[in-house]
Amino acid sequence: MIELTEPSIVIIGSGAGGGTLARALCEAGKHVVLLEAGPRIEAGEWHQDDLKAYGQLSWLDPREATGTYAAAQFTPNMPAWIVKALGGSTLHWNGLAYRMQPHEFAPLTHYGPIDGASLMDWPITYDEIAPYYDRAEALMGVTGTHGIAPHPATNNYKVLHAGGQRMGYQNISNAHIAINSDMRDDRPGCIQMGFCNQGCKINAKWSTLASEIPKAEATGKLDLRSECMALSIEHDTNGLVNAVIYRDKNGRETRQNAAYVCVAGNAIETARLLLQSSSATFPDGLANTHGHVGRHYMRHIGAMLYARMPKPVNMHRGIVTPGTIFDEARHDSSRGFAGGYLMEAAGISPVSLAMLINPTGWGADYASFMEHYDHLAGMLMVGEELPRADNRVTLSPDLKDAHGFPVARVHVDEHPQSDAMREHFFAQAKALYASLGALESHTGIPASATHNLGTARMSEEPQDGVTNSFGQCHDVSNLFVSDGSLFASSGAENPTLTIVALVLRQADYLLREVL
Amino acid sequence: MQTIDRRTLMKFAAAALATAVAACDSRQNTSAPLTDKAIELILAQLATDLFPHKSVATEKYQSLARLFQSRAGEVSHSLSKKLSTPGGSFNQLTQAERMERIHQQFFSPELLAFRFHAAVSLYSDLDVTQAFGYQGPSLDDGGYIDRGFNDLDWLPEPS
């Protein structure tokens, strides 16, 4: 137990960033206080049921979604579907572990300036992060790397693959998934249960709860405090952070002295916490001297298409996202948009289908589509979203949380390119399933974002962002950001692998130069 | 467990319901107010028209109607009034007449809220979806690794 008065390394958030950082620092002999807003809920308590799991694991504290994007219309108090529990969103993520492409680290250079977008190159190149991608893949157990065998093809993946080949796609793969195919890291191989998004009950899927946090605990150097919600970060007269104020499950407020603070609350809460921690020295929010905290918020451009096939598929059996077509991830502006997108097979449940596909559907045709559930195949689009300065997280002037603090307001007006990207995806996906004899197909646009990025972006120049390439705040040298807020662009790839790689690099830097 | 289901369900629908309540038509109707039972019959019929499944027992539609009614009484009453005509209750109309009423009212906040509730109630119910081939939780059966996760045989195997 670390004394509250002992200046400590305090990590806020236990997900892909915070959990990984905690283990790295503890294994190097450092004492760490890890604050997690949510409870510790282990695999035995999880539910293989969409609605029950949603209620158990999700961040349900209200936020605001404003602007013209789908969340503002359909989920106005739930801009993001993330986890509030120890392990963060690594509990409910799909396990897809794709590296960003080299050009995606330099979008301004490769796409050129785009009207209405705040494009900026990262202060780090793919070559500089590559060794950390390699370490992250070993740490997480990513199939297709480090001698780890890919999984066998599931039914839904067979449909994606066959249709993709008929479309002329050449880069179709079911590798690069952080789900064990065999026993590894004291975790079993996948038994194709499905319900990956409800917590993998056998922990075949990597999460910080299953892997990083137990290893940190084993060092004896981790002071883990669950159900502790960080309220604000304080600093001294030199402008260096020196304490974190948090509230525990009994409502008691505690002040933990800090020598270093690493914020890993996922992009919405990280921004909110920094904005909330304003002072005379930082009137616009902690570390917000140049006004970028909360700005350039990105998700990915999302869409989905489900088709009724002429013969059974049973897409619910097995890994929920079993494989992907990568051909459209290239940058090719002849398609009418910058950046690219992934086409990810996804076997979602009937209730998720009903909520996401055609939210105003009804009648005999709709019911017939649902009745053919075991003949359905489908996929998600994950596409690069351009950053915009006014797509941002701010403190709500209207709504307060249970602690009396303003909730996060997430404002998004999608760049016009988003529609062009979706239309391209819909046409390609429809044609793909049609090439295999699909009888009908339906589209959908998810509202709540599962990928949340960019709100404390790293930059070469302090006036362009919040942190340097190590996630160290430009204007507060003992304050770090350790989650997807760091991203200067979204790329077309699911972000978790990149978060882990960035944090491993940050840990090396901390141990080598700071601590 | 069921409580968690329903509470979550209602959190989902909270935004739609709030809109629906705010939009409640407060005009006095010249006909007598509908009884609770009459409203239940109307909403059960509406659910059946929105999501017609021969495999789904009538009791399922009635049960979800009662639940909506218990949580959103004012909206249920307003919706039932809107769907009915001076000539008769919604559930007493012909199918063609009912379809016409639904089309007319579809984008009202009340009907959208009910549609959401009905869809989530039905399609989160394993009794309903097992008839469509969905198999539900699988851990206790050892997952699908030996139960057909890759049994699709009408397309070539990925190379």
XYZ file of C-alpha atoms in Angstrom:
674
model
C 0.000 0.000 0.000
C 1.523 3.268 -1.107
C 1.172 6.112 1.324
C -1.004 8.827 -0.042
C 1.674 11.385 0.736
C 4.438 9.504 -1.057
C 4.964 11.058 -4.503
C 4.243 8.167 -6.802
C 3.833 7.240 -10.397
C 0.073 7.421 -10.800
C -1.545 5.805 -13.822
C -5.178 6.669 -14.488
C -6.986 3.916 -16.394
C -6.179 0.199 -16.766
C -6.938 -0.547 -20.416
C -4.635 -1.258 -23.326
C -2.505 1.782 -22.437
C -2.656 2.018 -18.660
C -2.556 -1.711 -17.977
C 0.380 -2.282 -20.296
C 2.277 0.668 -18.825
C 1.656 -0.515 -15.274
C 3.194 -3.916 -15.976
C 6.198 -2.461 -17.801
C 7.025 -0.070 -14.968
C 6.373 -2.570 -12.154
C 8.528 -5.227 -13.803
C 11.304 -2.624 -13.973
C 11.042 -2.195 -10.222
C 8.934 0.936 -10.019
C 6.070 1.365 -7.550
C 2.888 2.340 -9.343
C -0.544 3.489 -8.194
C -3.106 2.382 -10.778
C -6.490 4.050 -10.545
C -9.417 2.439 -12.345
C -12.862 4.045 -12.332
C -14.637 0.733 -12.807
C -14.857 -2.433 -10.705
C -12.815 -5.601 -10.952
C -15.054 -8.150 -12.678
C -13.388 -11.404 -13.629
C -14.225 -13.757 -16.486
C -16.343 -16.081 -14.376
C -18.854 -13.292 -13.840
C -19.223 -12.267 -17.467
C -22.381 -13.016 -19.452
C -22.587 -14.566 -22.916
C -25.548 -12.319 -23.600
C -25.372 -9.019 -25.465
C -27.707 -6.991 -23.275
C -26.579 -8.353 -19.918
C -22.922 -7.859 -20.799
C -23.659 -4.382 -22.046
C -25.199 -3.446 -18.721
C -22.403 -5.082 -16.737
C -19.294 -3.794 -18.495
C -20.093 -0.615 -20.374
C -19.307 2.949 -19.410
C -22.892 4.048 -18.833
C -22.250 7.344 -17.066
C -23.901 9.866 -19.332
C -21.965 12.010 -21.739
C -23.265 14.218 -24.502
C -23.035 13.712 -28.238
C -23.686 16.857 -30.263
C -23.332 17.803 -33.909
C -24.623 16.180 -37.048
C -23.200 12.694 -36.682
C -25.261 9.563 -36.027
C -24.508 9.394 -32.300
C -26.032 12.837 -31.718
C -29.248 11.557 -33.232
C -29.462 7.938 -32.029
C -27.344 7.789 -28.856
C -27.186 11.377 -27.576
C -26.000 10.368 -24.102
C -23.689 7.627 -25.283
C -21.154 8.867 -27.819
C -18.848 5.940 -27.089
C -19.305 2.277 -26.284
C -16.301 1.580 -24.061
C -15.759 -0.399 -20.888
C -15.893 0.791 -17.280
C -14.110 -2.034 -15.492
C -10.600 -3.183 -14.714
C -9.008 -3.946 -18.061
C -10.841 -1.191 -19.825
C -11.951 -1.724 -23.380
C -9.590 -4.687 -23.759
C -12.403 -6.658 -22.140
C -14.821 -6.129 -25.008
C -12.527 -5.506 -27.986
C -12.541 -7.886 -30.952
C -8.875 -8.816 -30.817
C -7.967 -7.472 -34.240
C -4.295 -6.484 -34.064
C -3.373 -4.718 -37.300
C -0.385 -2.437 -37.698
C -1.008 1.002 -39.160
C 0.561 1.488 -42.583
C 3.675 3.633 -43.096
C 1.894 6.359 -45.060
C -0.785 6.656 -42.358
C 1.821 8.135 -40.016
C 2.299 10.986 -42.521
C -1.183 11.803 -43.834
C -0.470 15.475 -44.483
C 2.482 14.530 -46.662
C 0.627 11.785 -48.523
C -2.883 13.198 -48.805
C -1.914 16.869 -49.010
C -3.871 19.498 -47.115
C -7.600 18.829 -47.171
C -10.185 21.566 -46.662
C -12.017 21.186 -43.410
C -9.507 18.760 -41.923
C -6.668 19.370 -39.451
C -4.288 16.879 -41.004
C -0.837 16.613 -39.458
C 2.007 14.130 -39.736
C 2.902 12.160 -36.628
C 6.235 13.079 -34.961
C 7.202 9.428 -35.349
C 7.591 7.229 -38.407
C 6.480 3.658 -38.989
C 10.133 2.560 -38.914
C 10.558 4.047 -35.441
C 7.492 2.278 -34.071
C 8.095 -1.020 -35.889
C 10.265 -2.593 -33.160
C 7.501 -1.791 -30.664
C 4.850 -3.306 -32.915
C 6.991 -6.418 -32.882
C 7.169 -6.421 -29.076
C 3.450 -5.720 -28.792
C 2.637 -8.663 -31.059
C 4.707 -10.975 -28.889
C 3.194 -9.570 -25.707
C -0.397 -9.914 -26.919
C 0.064 -13.202 -28.761
C -0.929 -12.040 -32.232
C -1.545 -14.878 -34.698
C 0.582 -14.862 -37.809
C 3.528 -13.428 -35.835
C 6.209 -14.968 -33.631
C 5.385 -18.477 -34.783
C 1.764 -18.242 -33.591
C -0.512 -20.139 -35.967
C -3.569 -18.393 -37.452
C -6.978 -19.818 -36.594
C -8.872 -22.080 -38.978
C -11.385 -20.262 -41.186
C -14.840 -19.767 -39.685
C -18.051 -19.932 -41.748
C -18.464 -16.168 -41.997
C -14.819 -15.805 -43.020
C -15.250 -18.397 -45.753
C -18.021 -16.249 -47.227
C -15.899 -13.075 -47.014
C -12.937 -14.840 -48.568
C -14.826 -16.471 -51.428
C -16.689 -13.275 -52.278
C -13.521 -11.230 -51.947
C -11.745 -13.432 -54.454
C -14.604 -13.045 -56.920
C -14.271 -9.285 -56.499
C -10.603 -9.550 -57.408
C -9.327 -8.709 -53.946
C -5.877 -10.117 -53.240
C -5.162 -9.201 -49.639
C -7.571 -11.257 -47.566
C -6.397 -12.710 -44.285
C -7.596 -14.160 -41.006
C -4.244 -13.660 -39.284
C -3.169 -10.863 -36.938
C -5.697 -11.504 -34.221
C -4.712 -11.334 -30.530
C -6.638 -14.485 -29.630
C -4.649 -17.604 -28.816
C -4.907 -20.451 -31.288
C -3.149 -22.727 -28.803
C -2.216 -22.452 -25.124
C 0.163 -19.537 -24.662
C 0.962 -17.136 -21.831
C -0.975 -19.441 -19.441
C -4.113 -18.780 -21.471
C -5.930 -21.442 -23.506
C -6.536 -21.596 -27.238
C -9.822 -20.339 -28.668
C -12.774 -22.757 -28.711
C -14.755 -20.587 -31.149
C -17.438 -19.606 -28.664
C -18.357 -16.254 -30.127
C -19.230 -13.529 -27.570
C -15.809 -11.931 -27.948
C -17.393 -8.541 -27.254
C -18.832 -9.691 -23.952
C -15.473 -10.639 -22.460
C -13.740 -13.860 -23.476
C -14.704 -16.168 -20.640
C -11.725 -18.455 -21.141
C -9.285 -15.550 -21.728
C -8.074 -16.922 -25.029
C -8.318 -13.291 -26.110
C -5.637 -10.965 -24.741
C -6.758 -8.318 -22.311
C -4.861 -6.336 -19.679
C -7.068 -7.982 -17.044
C -6.019 -11.460 -18.179
C -2.385 -10.704 -18.876
C -0.763 -7.397 -17.908
C -2.364 -6.626 -14.569
C -1.717 -10.047 -12.991
C 1.916 -9.780 -14.087
C 2.151 -6.307 -12.547
C 0.570 -7.600 -9.350
C 3.040 -10.464 -9.216
C 5.907 -7.974 -8.806
C 4.451 -6.718 -5.524
C 4.942 -3.167 -6.760
C 1.439 -2.443 -8.013
C -1.005 -0.554 -5.807
C -4.248 -1.192 -7.683
C -7.263 0.873 -6.670
C -10.448 -0.102 -8.484
C -13.686 1.877 -8.347
C -11.619 4.993 -7.942
C -12.647 7.816 -10.251
C -10.032 10.482 -10.926
C -11.593 13.902 -10.533
C -8.707 16.262 -11.174
C -4.933 16.562 -11.428
C -3.156 19.244 -9.451
C 0.167 20.948 -10.024
C 2.711 22.923 -8.031
C 3.957 26.484 -8.425
C 6.472 25.304 -11.016
C 3.686 23.975 -13.207
C 4.567 20.333 -12.566
C 1.820 17.907 -11.597
C 1.968 16.807 -7.976
C -1.305 15.096 -7.070
C -4.365 13.277 -8.329
C -7.685 13.786 -6.584
C -10.000 10.791 -6.829
C -13.205 9.527 -5.303
C -13.556 5.927 -4.165
C -16.655 3.710 -4.175
C -17.639 4.942 -0.723
C -17.700 8.509 -1.932
C -14.553 9.481 -0.055
C -12.281 11.945 -1.786
C -8.583 11.206 -1.619
C -5.531 13.149 -2.633
C -2.697 10.949 -3.883
C 0.621 12.731 -4.202
C 2.217 12.144 -7.559
C 5.697 12.560 -8.936
C 4.451 11.541 -12.387
C 0.958 11.152 -13.780
C 0.078 9.032 -16.824
C -3.437 9.552 -18.117
C -4.970 6.552 -19.896
C -8.696 7.074 -19.499
C -9.607 6.523 -23.178
C -9.828 9.587 -25.393
C -13.014 11.121 -24.041
C -12.242 10.860 -20.333
C -8.554 11.723 -20.777
C -9.531 14.979 -22.454
C -12.254 15.676 -19.903
C -9.862 15.156 -17.009
C -7.257 17.506 -18.474
C -9.877 20.156 -19.231
C -11.353 19.762 -15.765
C -7.921 20.285 -14.190
C -7.652 23.909 -15.190
C -5.949 26.440 -12.967
C -4.604 29.992 -13.015
C -1.510 28.653 -14.773
C -3.556 26.534 -17.206
C -6.825 28.423 -17.608
C -7.936 26.331 -20.598
C -7.107 23.004 -19.031
C -3.999 21.216 -17.847
C -1.356 20.920 -20.583
C -3.650 22.827 -22.937
C -1.456 25.842 -23.614
C -2.018 25.614 -27.364
C -5.678 24.655 -27.303
C -5.493 21.118 -28.711
C -6.747 19.145 -25.720
C -10.051 17.588 -26.744
C -9.680 18.625 -30.368
C -9.126 16.484 -33.479
C -11.307 13.762 -32.004
C -11.486 10.790 -34.355
C -13.252 7.413 -34.250
C -13.178 5.564 -37.525
C -15.784 5.918 -40.211
C -18.103 3.006 -39.497
C -20.656 1.117 -41.541
C -21.953 -2.412 -41.944
C -23.719 -4.602 -44.470
C -25.500 -7.907 -43.933
C -26.685 -10.210 -46.684
C -29.015 -13.185 -46.829
C -27.142 -15.998 -48.511
C -28.758 -18.880 -50.420
C -27.435 -21.514 -47.991
C -26.670 -21.648 -44.266
C -23.758 -19.672 -42.805
C -24.230 -19.614 -39.015
C -22.045 -16.561 -38.569
C -22.542 -16.611 -34.783
C -20.317 -19.650 -34.455
C -16.749 -18.728 -33.636
C -14.566 -15.643 -33.507
C -16.837 -12.639 -34.005
C -14.429 -10.852 -36.388
C -12.602 -13.775 -37.977
C -10.876 -12.045 -40.878
C -10.520 -9.021 -43.109
C -10.056 -7.765 -46.661
C -7.221 -5.233 -46.750
C -7.242 -4.136 -50.398
C -9.329 -0.998 -49.800
C -7.007 0.190 -47.004
C -4.724 1.826 -49.567
C -4.740 5.555 -50.225
C -6.360 6.049 -53.608
C -8.113 9.352 -54.091
C -9.634 8.206 -57.391
C -12.301 6.635 -55.203
C -13.339 10.095 -53.990
C -11.806 10.124 -50.526
C -8.426 10.174 -48.817
C -7.233 7.230 -46.810
C -8.713 3.776 -46.876
C -10.878 1.249 -45.073
C -10.890 -2.336 -43.886
C -13.684 -4.809 -44.630
C -13.996 -6.961 -41.514
C -16.245 -10.016 -41.424
C -18.406 -9.773 -38.290
C -20.866 -12.317 -36.896
C -23.117 -10.150 -34.751
C -26.053 -11.427 -32.707
C -29.720 -11.027 -33.650
C -30.300 -8.218 -31.155
C -27.233 -6.316 -32.362
C -28.418 -6.790 -35.924
C -31.841 -5.429 -34.992
C -30.345 -2.381 -33.287
C -27.793 -1.541 -35.955
C -29.209 -2.609 -39.293
C -32.054 -0.485 -40.594
C -33.189 1.084 -37.317
C -36.517 1.976 -38.873
C -37.121 -1.396 -40.483
C -40.354 -3.296 -39.860
C -42.929 -5.547 -41.497
C -42.965 -8.875 -43.284
C -39.750 -8.328 -45.252
C -37.795 -7.199 -42.210
C -39.103 -10.096 -40.149
C -38.235 -12.526 -42.925
C -34.665 -11.214 -43.016
C -34.303 -11.778 -39.271
C -35.870 -15.232 -39.542
C -33.105 -16.239 -41.936
C -30.467 -15.396 -39.332
C -28.622 -18.678 -39.918
C -28.258 -17.750 -43.600
C -26.833 -14.278 -42.928
C -23.268 -13.161 -43.567
C -21.920 -9.682 -43.037
C -19.103 -7.291 -42.454
C -18.097 -3.998 -40.860
C -16.220 -1.135 -42.428
C -13.433 0.493 -40.413
C -12.237 3.552 -42.309
C -9.852 6.412 -41.751
C -11.568 9.435 -40.248
C -10.020 12.823 -40.966
C -9.291 14.928 -37.892
C -11.182 18.218 -37.640
C -10.305 20.915 -35.135
C -13.931 21.368 -34.129
C -14.655 17.675 -33.723
C -13.805 17.822 -30.104
C -14.406 16.969 -26.478
C -15.359 19.863 -24.233
C -16.919 20.223 -20.801
C -20.689 20.327 -21.027
C -22.232 23.598 -19.932
C -25.508 21.771 -19.237
C -25.008 18.333 -17.755
C -23.134 17.353 -14.601
C -22.060 13.885 -13.484
C -22.763 12.174 -10.162
C -19.757 13.942 -8.614
C -20.978 17.392 -9.653
C -18.466 17.849 -12.470
C -19.427 18.704 -16.057
C -19.733 15.652 -18.260
C -17.836 15.354 -21.512
C -19.562 16.793 -24.558
C -18.417 15.108 -27.772
C -19.132 17.154 -30.863
C -18.753 15.685 -34.343
C -19.644 16.961 -37.781
C -18.271 14.340 -40.131
C -16.072 15.493 -42.950
C -17.981 15.264 -46.268
C -15.550 12.576 -47.400
C -17.101 10.159 -44.908
C -20.204 9.736 -47.027
C -18.151 9.024 -50.139
C -16.229 6.354 -48.256
C -19.420 4.733 -46.960
C -21.049 4.720 -50.375
C -17.987 3.039 -51.835
C -18.031 0.400 -49.104
C -21.763 -0.261 -49.490
C -21.357 -0.815 -53.228
C -18.356 -3.104 -52.818
C -19.819 -5.129 -49.962
C -23.156 -5.555 -51.702
C -21.447 -6.725 -54.882
C -19.270 -9.111 -52.897
C -22.211 -10.980 -51.394
C -24.203 -10.720 -54.625
C -21.387 -12.503 -56.429
C -22.149 -15.509 -54.197
C -25.895 -15.396 -54.810
C -27.108 -13.196 -51.946
C -30.883 -12.671 -52.135
C -30.980 -9.348 -50.291
C -28.765 -7.122 -48.179
C -29.207 -4.352 -45.628
C -26.903 -1.626 -44.433
C -26.333 0.134 -41.161
C -24.236 2.833 -39.530
C -23.158 2.269 -35.939
C -23.677 5.238 -33.631
C -21.644 4.812 -30.428
C -17.921 4.757 -31.196
C -15.736 1.898 -30.009
C -12.541 3.564 -31.257
C -11.856 6.971 -29.695
C -8.695 8.836 -30.681
C -6.804 12.075 -31.126
C -7.872 14.271 -28.218
C -4.322 14.780 -26.880
C -2.397 14.261 -30.062
C 1.358 13.986 -30.247
C 3.168 16.562 -32.368
C 6.601 17.675 -33.400
C 5.906 21.307 -32.555
C 4.267 22.234 -29.234
C 1.853 24.600 -30.944
C 0.388 21.738 -32.991
C -0.487 19.230 -30.307
C -0.365 18.206 -26.682
C 2.533 15.761 -26.295
C 5.826 14.772 -27.867
C 6.310 11.412 -29.569
C 6.692 9.729 -26.170
C 3.361 11.017 -24.939
C 5.071 13.511 -22.641
C 3.090 16.753 -22.439
C 4.889 19.621 -24.106
C 4.197 22.049 -21.311
C 4.087 19.736 -18.276
C 7.107 17.490 -18.356
C 5.989 15.037 -15.651
C 2.543 14.503 -17.182
C 2.038 11.784 -19.788
C -0.788 10.573 -21.985
C -0.868 6.817 -22.438
C -3.864 5.915 -24.612
C -5.431 6.481 -28.023
C -5.717 10.208 -27.339
C -2.144 10.374 -28.667
C -3.014 9.470 -32.240
C -2.322 12.211 -34.779
C -4.328 10.299 -37.373
C -6.702 7.342 -37.180
C -5.427 5.271 -40.083
C -7.744 2.522 -41.273
C -6.771 -0.010 -38.641
C -8.273 -0.948 -35.281
C -6.162 1.019 -32.771
C -5.322 -1.345 -29.918
C -2.056 -2.760 -31.248
C -0.792 0.765 -31.945
C -1.765 1.896 -28.440
C 0.205 -0.972 -26.902
C 3.216 -0.255 -29.128
C 3.205 3.459 -28.283
C 2.976 2.713 -24.570
C 5.827 0.193 -24.701
C 7.927 2.903 -26.350
C 6.793 5.386 -23.699
C 7.762 2.952 -20.941
C 11.256 2.548 -22.409
C 11.607 6.330 -22.521
C 10.348 6.760 -18.963
C 12.747 4.159 -17.616
C 15.679 5.387 -19.644
C 15.366 9.149 -19.337
C 12.760 10.243 -16.839
C 12.332 8.016 -13.799
C -30.545 -11.101 -14.387
C -33.867 -10.201 -16.025
C -33.751 -6.898 -14.157
C -30.413 -6.080 -15.720
C -31.853 -6.904 -19.135
C -34.792 -4.600 -18.767
C -32.930 -1.783 -17.120
C -30.422 -1.790 -19.909
C -33.202 -1.971 -22.442
C -34.802 1.098 -21.023
C -31.517 2.994 -20.894
C -31.263 2.401 -24.611
C -34.736 3.666 -25.220
C -34.476 6.538 -22.763
C -33.718 9.139 -25.384
C -36.516 7.973 -27.660
C -38.977 7.782 -24.813
C -38.131 11.228 -23.544
C -38.844 12.574 -26.985
C -42.060 10.610 -27.172
C -43.313 11.808 -23.811
C -42.532 15.371 -24.734
C -44.465 14.926 -27.936
C -47.522 13.390 -26.306
C -50.660 14.706 -27.801
C -52.504 16.253 -24.917
C -55.627 17.183 -26.840
C -58.806 15.833 -25.355
C -60.197 13.121 -27.614
C -63.956 13.132 -27.990
C -64.177 9.367 -27.441
C -63.758 7.737 -24.041
C -60.213 7.145 -22.755
C -58.848 3.673 -23.521
C -58.636 1.093 -20.767
C -55.351 -0.521 -19.863
C -56.510 -3.765 -21.370
C -57.511 -2.051 -24.588
C -54.088 -0.422 -24.811
C -52.363 -3.749 -24.211
C -54.323 -5.343 -27.045
C -53.475 -2.475 -29.364
C -49.753 -2.572 -28.586
C -49.590 -6.367 -28.861
C -51.210 -6.152 -32.290
C -48.831 -3.368 -33.275
C -45.826 -5.452 -32.231
C -47.157 -8.359 -34.299
C -47.608 -6.117 -37.332
C -44.163 -4.580 -36.943
C -42.390 -7.922 -36.540
C -44.628 -10.733 -37.816
C -43.186 -14.122 -36.930
C -45.324 -17.262 -37.150
C -42.872 -18.972 -34.827
C -43.317 -16.410 -32.050
C -46.086 -17.121 -29.535
C -48.783 -14.474 -29.065
C -47.828 -14.293 -25.406
C -44.417 -12.845 -26.375
C -46.049 -9.905 -28.138
C -48.469 -9.419 -25.237
C -45.670 -9.544 -22.687
C -43.544 -6.919 -24.401
C -46.630 -4.742 -24.835
C -47.384 -4.943 -21.113
C -43.783 -4.082 -20.264
C -43.799 -1.012 -22.471
C -47.112 0.015 -20.976
C -45.803 -0.338 -17.424
C -42.769 1.808 -18.198
C -44.351 4.400 -20.494
C -48.017 4.663 -19.702
C -48.599 8.085 -21.173
C -46.791 7.240 -24.405
C -48.714 3.954 -24.650
C -52.006 5.783 -24.317
C -51.062 8.468 -26.788
C -49.775 5.934 -29.301
C -52.888 3.787 -29.003
C -55.085 6.820 -29.598
C -53.083 7.860 -32.641
C -53.314 4.431 -34.199
C -57.013 3.978 -33.572
C -59.799 5.651 -35.498
C -63.129 7.038 -34.314
C -64.564 3.885 -35.880
C -62.566 1.398 -33.865
C -59.508 0.370 -31.890
C -56.355 -0.313 -33.894
C -56.584 -4.036 -33.230
C -60.157 -4.117 -34.543
C -59.214 -2.735 -37.965
C -58.494 -4.875 -41.013
C -54.886 -5.688 -41.791
C -54.853 -3.247 -44.703
C -56.236 -0.523 -42.458
C -53.659 -1.286 -39.759
C -50.790 -1.112 -42.262
C -52.067 2.252 -43.415
C -52.249 3.552 -39.833
C -48.680 2.387 -39.137
C -47.343 3.997 -42.286
C -49.030 7.231 -41.368
C -47.753 7.295 -37.770
C -44.424 5.616 -38.283
C -42.063 8.521 -37.659
C -43.884 9.751 -34.581
C -41.602 9.572 -31.531
C -44.090 7.283 -29.789
C -44.104 4.684 -32.525
C -40.338 4.791 -33.015
C -39.854 4.285 -29.285
C -42.223 1.332 -29.280
C -40.608 -0.138 -32.373
C -37.208 -0.013 -30.693
C -38.564 -1.635 -27.536
C -40.321 -4.384 -29.488
C -37.287 -5.155 -31.649
C -34.912 -5.379 -28.705
C -37.401 -7.418 -26.636
C -37.969 -9.961 -29.387
C -34.464 -10.300 -30.775
C -32.719 -10.536 -27.412
C -35.047 -13.413 -26.477
C -33.420 -16.799 -27.032
C -36.850 -18.458 -27.289
C -37.476 -16.312 -30.345
C -34.069 -16.381 -31.988
C -33.397 -20.086 -31.565
C -36.167 -20.622 -34.093
C -34.042 -18.558 -36.498
C -30.985 -20.748 -35.934
C -29.209 -18.624 -33.323
C -27.797 -20.821 -30.587
C -27.022 -18.439 -27.732
C -24.351 -19.000 -25.053
C -21.907 -21.737 -25.934
C -19.295 -22.015 -23.194
C -21.056 -24.852 -21.395
C -21.215 -26.787 -24.665
C -17.502 -26.289 -25.349
C -17.891 -23.485 -27.849
C -18.362 -24.304 -31.517
C -14.929 -25.735 -32.202
C -16.527 -29.200 -32.473
C -20.017 -27.959 -33.246
C -19.873 -26.531 -36.711
C -17.919 -23.271 -36.536
C -16.454 -24.131 -39.926
C -19.016 -26.537 -41.383
C -19.936 -24.353 -44.353
C -19.331 -26.593 -47.364
C -20.888 -24.733 -50.300
C -17.925 -22.410 -50.872
C -14.257 -23.199 -51.446
C -11.955 -23.338 -48.447
C -9.702 -20.288 -48.203
C -6.239 -21.213 -49.434
